[in-house]
Amino acid sequence: AGLPIEALIEYMALVQQGDQTSEARKEILMEQRDLLTARMAEMQKTLDLLNYKISVYEQTILAKEKEISSGED
């Protein structure tokens, strides 16, 4: 399910207790969803930063290539 082992253990313990724990199980799932959403947002920020840095390198390389090719004329 992609959940941390501790959350799974707690969730399964609640499942064994029956339907009266359905709200608590839902809370566990919602909490895990919120944590995953936050991790995904952080990963997206990291990806955006990496993409930016790569584009800076690409622009620098392109500028140097243009400089070299214009010097050959």
Coordinates of N, CA and C in Angstrom, one line a residue:
A1 N 0.8 -1.2 0.0 CA 0.0 0.0 0.0 C 0.9 1.3 0.0
G2 N 2.2 1.1 0.1 CA 3.1 2.2 0.1 C 3.1 3.0 1.4
L3 N 2.6 2.4 2.5 CA 2.6 3.0 3.8 C 3.7 2.6 4.6
P4 N 4.2 3.5 5.6 CA 5.2 3.0 6.5 C 4.8 1.8 7.3
I5 N 5.7 1.0 7.7 CA 5.3 -0.2 8.4 C 4.6 0.1 9.7
E6 N 4.9 1.2 10.4 CA 4.2 1.5 11.6 C 2.8 1.8 11.4
A7 N 2.5 2.6 10.3 CA 1.1 2.9 10.0 C 0.4 1.6 9.6
L8 N 1.0 0.7 8.9 CA 0.4 -0.5 8.5 C 0.0 -1.4 9.7
I9 N 0.9 -1.4 10.6 CA 0.7 -2.2 11.9 C -0.5 -1.6 12.6
E10 N -0.5 -0.3 12.8 CA -1.6 0.3 13.5 C -2.9 0.1 12.7
Y11 N -2.9 0.3 11.4 CA -4.1 0.1 10.6 C -4.6 -1.3 10.7
M12 N -3.7 -2.3 10.6 CA -4.2 -3.7 10.7 C -4.7 -4.1 12.1
A13 N -4.1 -3.5 13.1 CA -4.6 -3.7 14.5 C -6.1 -3.2 14.6
L14 N -6.3 -2.0 13.9 CA -7.6 -1.5 13.9 C -8.6 -2.3 13.1
V15 N -8.1 -2.8 12.0 CA -9.0 -3.7 11.2 C -9.5 -4.9 12.0
Q16 N -8.6 -5.5 12.8 CA -8.9 -6.6 13.6 C -9.9 -6.3 14.7
Q17 N -10.0 -5.0 15.0 CA -10.9 -4.6 16.1 C -12.4 -4.5 15.5
G18 N -12.5 -4.4 14.2 CA -13.8 -4.4 13.7 C -14.3 -3.0 13.1
D19 N -15.5 -3.0 12.7 CA -16.1 -1.8 12.0 C -16.1 -0.6 12.9
Q20 N -16.1 -0.7 14.2 CA -16.1 0.4 15.1 C -14.9 1.3 15.0
T21 N -13.8 0.8 14.3 CA -12.6 1.5 14.1 C -12.5 2.1 12.7
S22 N -13.5 2.1 12.0 CA -13.4 2.6 10.6 C -13.0 4.1 10.5
E23 N -13.5 4.9 11.4 CA -13.1 6.3 11.4 C -11.6 6.5 11.7
A24 N -11.1 5.7 12.7 CA -9.7 5.8 13.0 C -8.8 5.3 11.8
R25 N -9.3 4.3 11.2 CA -8.6 3.8 10.0 C -8.6 4.9 8.9
K26 N -9.7 5.5 8.7 CA -9.8 6.6 7.7 C -8.8 7.7 8.1
E27 N -8.7 8.0 9.3 CA -7.8 9.1 9.8 C -6.3 8.7 9.5
I28 N -6.0 7.4 9.7 CA -4.6 7.0 9.3 C -4.4 7.2 7.9
L29 N -5.3 6.8 7.0 CA -5.1 6.9 5.6 C -5.0 8.4 5.2
M30 N -5.9 9.2 5.8 CA -5.8 10.7 5.4 C -4.5 11.3 5.9
E31 N -4.0 10.9 7.0 CA -2.7 11.4 7.5 C -1.6 11.0 6.6
Q32 N -1.6 9.7 6.2 CA -0.6 9.2 5.3 C -0.7 9.9 3.9
R33 N -1.9 10.2 3.5 CA -2.1 11.0 2.2 C -1.4 12.3 2.3
D34 N -1.7 13.0 3.4 CA -1.1 14.3 3.7 C 0.4 14.3 3.7
L35 N 1.0 13.3 4.3 CA 2.4 13.2 4.4 C 3.0 12.9 3.0
L36 N 2.3 12.1 2.2 CA 2.8 11.8 0.9 C 2.7 13.0 0.0
T37 N 1.6 13.8 0.1 CA 1.4 15.0 -0.7 C 2.6 16.0 -0.4
A38 N 2.9 16.1 0.9 CA 4.0 17.0 1.3 C 5.3 16.5 0.7
R39 N 5.6 15.2 0.8 CA 6.8 14.7 0.2 C 6.9 14.9 -1.3
M40 N 5.7 14.7 -2.0 CA 5.7 14.9 -3.4 C 6.0 16.4 -3.8
A41 N 5.4 17.3 -3.0 CA 5.7 18.7 -3.2 C 7.1 19.0 -3.1
E42 N 7.8 18.5 -2.1 CA 9.2 18.7 -1.8 C 10.0 18.1 -3.0
M43 N 9.6 16.9 -3.4 CA 10.3 16.3 -4.5 C 10.1 17.1 -5.8
Q44 N 9.0 17.7 -6.0 CA 8.7 18.5 -7.2 C 9.6 19.8 -7.2
K45 N 9.8 20.4 -6.0 CA 10.6 21.5 -5.8 C 12.1 21.2 -6.2
T46 N 12.5 20.0 -5.7 CA 13.9 19.5 -6.0 C 14.0 19.3 -7.5
L47 N 13.0 18.7 -8.1 CA 13.1 18.4 -9.6 C 13.1 19.7 -10.3
D48 N 12.3 20.7 -9.9 CA 12.3 22.0 -10.6 C 13.7 22.7 -10.5
L49 N 14.3 22.6 -9.3 CA 15.6 23.2 -9.1 C 16.7 22.5 -10.0
L50 N 16.6 21.1 -10.1 CA 17.5 20.4 -11.0 C 17.3 20.8 -12.4
N51 N 16.1 20.9 -12.8 CA 15.8 21.3 -14.2 C 16.3 22.7 -14.5
Y52 N 16.2 23.6 -13.6 CA 16.7 24.9 -13.8 C 18.3 24.9 -13.9
K53 N 18.9 24.1 -13.0 CA 20.4 24.1 -13.1 C 20.8 23.5 -14.4
I54 N 20.1 22.4 -14.8 CA 20.5 21.8 -16.1 C 20.3 22.8 -17.3
S55 N 19.3 23.6 -17.2 CA 19.1 24.6 -18.3 C 20.1 25.7 -18.3
V56 N 20.6 26.0 -17.1 CA 21.7 27.0 -17.0 C 23.0 26.4 -17.6
Y57 N 23.3 25.1 -17.4 CA 24.4 24.5 -18.0 C 24.3 24.4 -19.5
E58 N 23.1 24.1 -19.9 CA 22.8 24.0 -21.4 C 23.0 25.4 -22.0
Q59 N 22.5 26.4 -21.4 CA 22.7 27.8 -22.0 C 24.1 28.2 -22.0
T60 N 24.9 27.8 -21.0 CA 26.3 28.1 -20.9 C 27.0 27.4 -22.0
I61 N 26.7 26.1 -22.2 CA 27.4 25.3 -23.2 C 27.0 25.9 -24.6
L62 N 25.8 26.2 -24.8 CA 25.4 26.8 -26.1 C 26.1 28.1 -26.4
A63 N 26.2 28.9 -25.4 CA 26.9 30.2 -25.6 C 28.3 30.0 -26.0
K64 N 29.0 29.0 -25.3 CA 30.4 28.8 -25.6 C 30.5 28.2 -27.0
E65 N 29.6 27.3 -27.4 CA 29.6 26.8 -28.8 C 29.5 27.8 -29.8
K66 N 28.6 28.8 -29.6 CA 28.4 29.9 -30.5 C 29.6 30.8 -30.6
E67 N 30.3 31.0 -29.4 CA 31.5 31.8 -29.3 C 32.6 31.1 -30.1
I68 N 32.7 29.8 -30.0 CA 33.7 29.1 -30.7 C 33.5 29.1 -32.2
S69 N 32.2 28.9 -32.6 CA 31.9 28.8 -34.0 C 32.0 30.2 -34.7
S70 N 31.7 31.2 -33.9 CA 31.9 32.6 -34.5 C 33.3 33.0 -34.7
G71 N 34.2 32.4 -33.8 CA 35.6 32.7 -33.9 C 36.2 31.9 -35.1
E72 N 35.6 31.0 -35.6 CA 36.1 30.2 -36.7 C 35.9 30.9 -38.1
D73 N 35.0 31.9 -38.1 CA 34.7 32.5 -39.4 C 35.8 33.4 -39.9

